[in-house]
Structure formats: structure tokens, C-alpha cells
Amino acid sequence: MSIQDNLKYDEEEIAAWNAHDVERALAVFPDNVLWQDTGSPQAMNKEGIRQYLQGWFSAFPDIKITVKNRVITEDQVAAELDFVGTNTGDLQLAPGASIPATGKKVHGRGTYFVRFKGGKPVEVHSYPDLAGMMMQLGLMPMPGA
């Protein structure tokens, strides 16, 4: 793929997140995609990604993502992002485990890497700052507090 194609893919994925549209976000991935997130002990397949997205959109229905920095090659995208959202829905930690909504607004950060093969995004690695988010939600103590 070209750098322009990879940029187009990445912009579409961010737009889908900002539209809170699970199906639109999933549409860019082939069936054999694998997504590894720091909050998940194992890589997620497409159905796992669906649940992951629904979890974010349920916990933060107003989530808004802004890409702060992006590096693109013919077979990879790496980006740094900011996100803001209000925790008005339960946080899904694992199947059957959740934390009730706090009503607090968070300003989080994260990074992600996407690898392309055969013109398709087949591998995603995401690193949201979960500790920072939990501190802002009052679920973890702040350093020095």
C-alpha cells in the first residue's frame, strides 16, 4: 500500500471512533485481523475487537480522539493520540466484570501501531494510558496523594 492509502485507512478508523460507530470501525479490517491491547491478556479477533469498541463507546459515549503525531510507511502506521470523554457508562474490565460509571471526565493519551499486509490492516497494537485514566476516574490513587 502507499503511504496515502495507509493515511486514508487511519483517518477512516479515527472518524469511525469519533462517530462511535462500531460497524464502521470494524469495516476497515479483514476477518483475520488481530488486535493486541495493553488492557487485554491476549490478542483479539474481529469479534473481540467489536466487544472492545463497544466497551469504550458504552463507558465514554462522548469520546473524542485527536491524533497528535503520526508516522506512516508503506506497511505501518504509528500514532500518538489524545482522547477526552465522560465516563457515563460502566467500564467493562472483562466478561462479567465491570465498574459503575463515575460521571467524571478524562483526558487520556495513548499510542497505537498498525501493520499492513497485502494492502490490509492485519495487526494492531494499542497502548492507552489506563493507569492515568483510572487515576482521573478516582479508581486509583494519584502519585504523591
PDB file of C-alpha atoms in Angstrom:
ATOM      1  CA  MET A   1       0.000   0.000   0.000  1.00  0.00           C
ATOM      2  CA  SER A   2       1.053   3.562  -0.432  1.00  0.00           C
ATOM      3  CA  ILE A   3       1.589   5.994   2.380  1.00  0.00           C
ATOM      4  CA  GLN A   4      -1.516   7.870   1.173  1.00  0.00           C
ATOM      5  CA  ASP A   5      -3.621   4.676   1.328  1.00  0.00           C
ATOM      6  CA  ASN A   6      -2.445   3.986   4.875  1.00  0.00           C
ATOM      7  CA  LEU A   7      -3.207   7.566   5.908  1.00  0.00           C
ATOM      8  CA  LYS A   8      -6.699   7.223   4.422  1.00  0.00           C
ATOM      9  CA  TYR A   9      -7.249   3.989   6.368  1.00  0.00           C
ATOM     10  CA  ASP A  10      -6.067   5.594   9.616  1.00  0.00           C
ATOM     11  CA  GLU A  11      -8.217   8.690   9.163  1.00  0.00           C
ATOM     12  CA  GLU A  12     -11.279   6.492   8.469  1.00  0.00           C
ATOM     13  CA  GLU A  13     -10.660   4.480  11.640  1.00  0.00           C
ATOM     14  CA  ILE A  14     -10.349   7.643  13.759  1.00  0.00           C
ATOM     15  CA  ALA A  15     -13.506   9.059  12.139  1.00  0.00           C
ATOM     16  CA  ALA A  16     -15.368   5.835  12.994  1.00  0.00           C
ATOM     17  CA  TRP A  17     -14.241   6.101  16.635  1.00  0.00           C
ATOM     18  CA  ASN A  18     -15.332   9.737  16.775  1.00  0.00           C
ATOM     19  CA  ALA A  19     -18.701   8.767  15.281  1.00  0.00           C
ATOM     20  CA  HIS A  20     -18.966   5.987  17.914  1.00  0.00           C
ATOM     21  CA  ASP A  21     -19.752   3.587  15.065  1.00  0.00           C
ATOM     22  CA  VAL A  22     -18.620   0.038  15.833  1.00  0.00           C
ATOM     23  CA  GLU A  23     -19.557  -1.395  12.428  1.00  0.00           C
ATOM     24  CA  ARG A  24     -17.811   1.402  10.555  1.00  0.00           C
ATOM     25  CA  ALA A  25     -14.678   0.889  12.659  1.00  0.00           C
ATOM     26  CA  LEU A  26     -14.735  -2.873  12.041  1.00  0.00           C
ATOM     27  CA  ALA A  27     -15.335  -2.491   8.292  1.00  0.00           C
ATOM     28  CA  VAL A  28     -11.736  -1.469   7.616  1.00  0.00           C
ATOM     29  CA  PHE A  29     -10.341  -4.734   8.995  1.00  0.00           C
ATOM     30  CA  PRO A  30     -10.122  -8.100   7.246  1.00  0.00           C
ATOM     31  CA  ASP A  31     -11.507 -11.165   9.029  1.00  0.00           C
ATOM     32  CA  ASN A  32      -8.009 -12.342  10.025  1.00  0.00           C
ATOM     33  CA  VAL A  33      -7.059  -9.147  11.888  1.00  0.00           C
ATOM     34  CA  LEU A  34      -5.507  -9.440  15.356  1.00  0.00           C
ATOM     35  CA  TRP A  35      -5.561  -6.584  17.873  1.00  0.00           C
ATOM     36  CA  GLN A  36      -3.399  -6.597  20.999  1.00  0.00           C
ATOM     37  CA  ASP A  37      -4.226  -4.017  23.666  1.00  0.00           C
ATOM     38  CA  THR A  38      -2.325  -3.494  26.918  1.00  0.00           C
ATOM     39  CA  GLY A  39      -5.591  -3.980  28.817  1.00  0.00           C
ATOM     40  CA  SER A  40      -6.211  -7.430  27.322  1.00  0.00           C
ATOM     41  CA  PRO A  41      -4.130 -10.505  28.164  1.00  0.00           C
ATOM     42  CA  GLN A  42      -4.495 -11.965  24.673  1.00  0.00           C
ATOM     43  CA  ALA A  43      -4.876 -10.734  21.112  1.00  0.00           C
ATOM     44  CA  MET A  44      -8.440 -10.057  19.978  1.00  0.00           C
ATOM     45  CA  ASN A  45     -10.007 -11.342  16.775  1.00  0.00           C
ATOM     46  CA  LYS A  46     -12.677  -9.360  14.954  1.00  0.00           C
ATOM     47  CA  GLU A  47     -15.433 -10.332  17.430  1.00  0.00           C
ATOM     48  CA  GLY A  48     -13.152  -9.417  20.333  1.00  0.00           C
ATOM     49  CA  ILE A  49     -12.477  -6.063  18.669  1.00  0.00           C
ATOM     50  CA  ARG A  50     -16.248  -5.498  18.401  1.00  0.00           C
ATOM     51  CA  GLN A  51     -16.615  -6.025  22.161  1.00  0.00           C
ATOM     52  CA  TYR A  52     -13.563  -3.825  22.843  1.00  0.00           C
ATOM     53  CA  LEU A  53     -15.034  -0.957  20.799  1.00  0.00           C
ATOM     54  CA  GLN A  54     -18.486  -1.359  22.341  1.00  0.00           C
ATOM     55  CA  GLY A  55     -16.868  -1.225  25.772  1.00  0.00           C
ATOM     56  CA  TRP A  56     -15.151   2.081  25.052  1.00  0.00           C
ATOM     57  CA  PHE A  57     -18.241   3.611  23.429  1.00  0.00           C
ATOM     58  CA  SER A  58     -20.501   2.451  26.284  1.00  0.00           C
ATOM     59  CA  ALA A  59     -18.184   3.721  29.024  1.00  0.00           C
ATOM     60  CA  PHE A  60     -17.444   7.028  27.232  1.00  0.00           C
ATOM     61  CA  PRO A  61     -20.368   7.782  24.871  1.00  0.00           C
ATOM     62  CA  ASP A  62     -18.904  11.215  24.070  1.00  0.00           C
ATOM     63  CA  ILE A  63     -15.314  10.032  23.448  1.00  0.00           C
ATOM     64  CA  LYS A  64     -13.381  12.200  21.009  1.00  0.00           C
ATOM     65  CA  ILE A  65      -9.969  11.225  19.657  1.00  0.00           C
ATOM     66  CA  THR A  66      -7.364  13.597  18.275  1.00  0.00           C
ATOM     67  CA  VAL A  67      -4.219  12.327  16.576  1.00  0.00           C
ATOM     68  CA  LYS A  68      -1.273  14.354  17.867  1.00  0.00           C
ATOM     69  CA  ASN A  69       1.552  12.722  15.947  1.00  0.00           C
ATOM     70  CA  ARG A  70       1.613  10.123  13.169  1.00  0.00           C
ATOM     71  CA  VAL A  71       4.361   8.237  11.312  1.00  0.00           C
ATOM     72  CA  ILE A  72       3.394   6.332   8.170  1.00  0.00           C
ATOM     73  CA  THR A  73       5.313   3.931   5.938  1.00  0.00           C
ATOM     74  CA  GLU A  74       4.214   1.617   3.127  1.00  0.00           C
ATOM     75  CA  ASP A  75       3.358  -1.131   5.632  1.00  0.00           C
ATOM     76  CA  GLN A  76       2.821   0.570   9.014  1.00  0.00           C
ATOM     77  CA  VAL A  77       1.125   3.419  10.834  1.00  0.00           C
ATOM     78  CA  ALA A  78       2.225   4.575  14.274  1.00  0.00           C
ATOM     79  CA  ALA A  79       0.392   7.330  16.092  1.00  0.00           C
ATOM     80  CA  GLU A  80       0.145   9.197  19.361  1.00  0.00           C
ATOM     81  CA  LEU A  81      -3.309  10.362  20.348  1.00  0.00           C
ATOM     82  CA  ASP A  82      -5.297  12.236  22.954  1.00  0.00           C
ATOM     83  CA  PHE A  83      -8.818  11.315  23.926  1.00  0.00           C
ATOM     84  CA  VAL A  84     -11.427  13.039  26.038  1.00  0.00           C
ATOM     85  CA  GLY A  85     -14.673  11.613  27.298  1.00  0.00           C
ATOM     86  CA  THR A  86     -17.059  11.476  30.213  1.00  0.00           C
ATOM     87  CA  ASN A  87     -17.479   8.156  31.993  1.00  0.00           C
ATOM     88  CA  THR A  88     -21.277   7.894  31.983  1.00  0.00           C
ATOM     89  CA  GLY A  89     -21.412   4.138  31.331  1.00  0.00           C
ATOM     90  CA  ASP A  90     -19.991   1.138  33.149  1.00  0.00           C
ATOM     91  CA  LEU A  91     -16.351   0.259  32.433  1.00  0.00           C
ATOM     92  CA  GLN A  92     -16.169  -3.318  31.160  1.00  0.00           C
ATOM     93  CA  LEU A  93     -12.993  -4.883  32.515  1.00  0.00           C
ATOM     94  CA  ALA A  94     -13.639  -8.447  31.397  1.00  0.00           C
ATOM     95  CA  PRO A  95     -16.679 -10.526  30.532  1.00  0.00           C
ATOM     96  CA  GLY A  96     -18.950 -10.242  33.557  1.00  0.00           C
ATOM     97  CA  ALA A  97     -16.720  -7.720  35.359  1.00  0.00           C
ATOM     98  CA  SER A  98     -17.438  -4.006  35.295  1.00  0.00           C
ATOM     99  CA  ILE A  99     -17.007  -0.822  37.313  1.00  0.00           C
ATOM    100  CA  PRO A 100     -20.006   1.522  37.643  1.00  0.00           C
ATOM    101  CA  ALA A 101     -19.818   4.861  35.842  1.00  0.00           C
ATOM    102  CA  THR A 102     -18.105   7.648  37.781  1.00  0.00           C
ATOM    103  CA  GLY A 103     -19.526  10.606  35.831  1.00  0.00           C
ATOM    104  CA  LYS A 104     -16.005  12.043  35.603  1.00  0.00           C
ATOM    105  CA  LYS A 105     -14.385  13.485  32.517  1.00  0.00           C
ATOM    106  CA  VAL A 106     -10.988  12.158  31.484  1.00  0.00           C
ATOM    107  CA  HIS A 107      -8.256  13.433  29.217  1.00  0.00           C
ATOM    108  CA  GLY A 108      -6.226  10.412  28.194  1.00  0.00           C
ATOM    109  CA  ARG A 109      -3.335   9.614  25.956  1.00  0.00           C
ATOM    110  CA  GLY A 110      -2.217   6.597  24.035  1.00  0.00           C
ATOM    111  CA  THR A 111      -0.305   5.197  21.121  1.00  0.00           C
ATOM    112  CA  TYR A 112      -1.060   2.566  18.521  1.00  0.00           C
ATOM    113  CA  PHE A 113       0.712   0.717  15.748  1.00  0.00           C
ATOM    114  CA  VAL A 114      -0.933  -0.844  12.709  1.00  0.00           C
ATOM    115  CA  ARG A 115       0.808  -3.301  10.371  1.00  0.00           C
ATOM    116  CA  PHE A 116      -0.443  -3.804   6.815  1.00  0.00           C
ATOM    117  CA  LYS A 117      -0.043  -6.927   4.701  1.00  0.00           C
ATOM    118  CA  GLY A 118      -1.420  -7.346   1.201  1.00  0.00           C
ATOM    119  CA  GLY A 119      -2.998  -3.905   1.396  1.00  0.00           C
ATOM    120  CA  LYS A 120      -4.992  -4.736   4.549  1.00  0.00           C
ATOM    121  CA  PRO A 121      -4.516  -3.707   8.196  1.00  0.00           C
ATOM    122  CA  VAL A 122      -3.870  -7.137   9.754  1.00  0.00           C
ATOM    123  CA  GLU A 123      -2.276  -6.320  13.097  1.00  0.00           C
ATOM    124  CA  VAL A 124      -2.966  -3.595  15.666  1.00  0.00           C
ATOM    125  CA  HIS A 125      -1.145  -2.907  18.924  1.00  0.00           C
ATOM    126  CA  SER A 126      -2.698  -0.263  21.187  1.00  0.00           C
ATOM    127  CA  TYR A 127      -1.342   1.297  24.355  1.00  0.00           C
ATOM    128  CA  PRO A 128      -3.902   3.525  26.092  1.00  0.00           C
ATOM    129  CA  ASP A 129      -2.688   5.090  29.345  1.00  0.00           C
ATOM    130  CA  LEU A 130      -5.019   3.033  31.500  1.00  0.00           C
ATOM    131  CA  ALA A 131      -3.333   3.999  34.782  1.00  0.00           C
ATOM    132  CA  GLY A 132      -3.702   7.720  34.012  1.00  0.00           C
ATOM    133  CA  MET A 133      -7.338   7.201  33.060  1.00  0.00           C
ATOM    134  CA  MET A 134      -8.051   5.221  36.259  1.00  0.00           C
ATOM    135  CA  MET A 135      -6.444   7.963  38.365  1.00  0.00           C
ATOM    136  CA  GLN A 136      -8.635  10.618  36.729  1.00  0.00           C
ATOM    137  CA  LEU A 137     -11.711   8.470  37.367  1.00  0.00           C
ATOM    138  CA  GLY A 138     -10.765   8.227  41.049  1.00  0.00           C
ATOM    139  CA  LEU A 139     -10.256   4.462  40.817  1.00  0.00           C
ATOM    140  CA  MET A 140      -6.519   4.584  41.514  1.00  0.00           C
ATOM    141  CA  PRO A 141      -4.559   6.915  43.792  1.00  0.00           C
ATOM    142  CA  MET A 142      -2.676   9.798  42.204  1.00  0.00           C
ATOM    143  CA  PRO A 143       1.097   9.727  42.763  1.00  0.00           C
ATOM    144  CA  GLY A 144       2.038  11.808  45.795  1.00  0.00           C
ATOM    145  CA  ALA A 145      -1.566  11.974  47.031  1.00  0.00           C
TER     146      ALA A 145
END
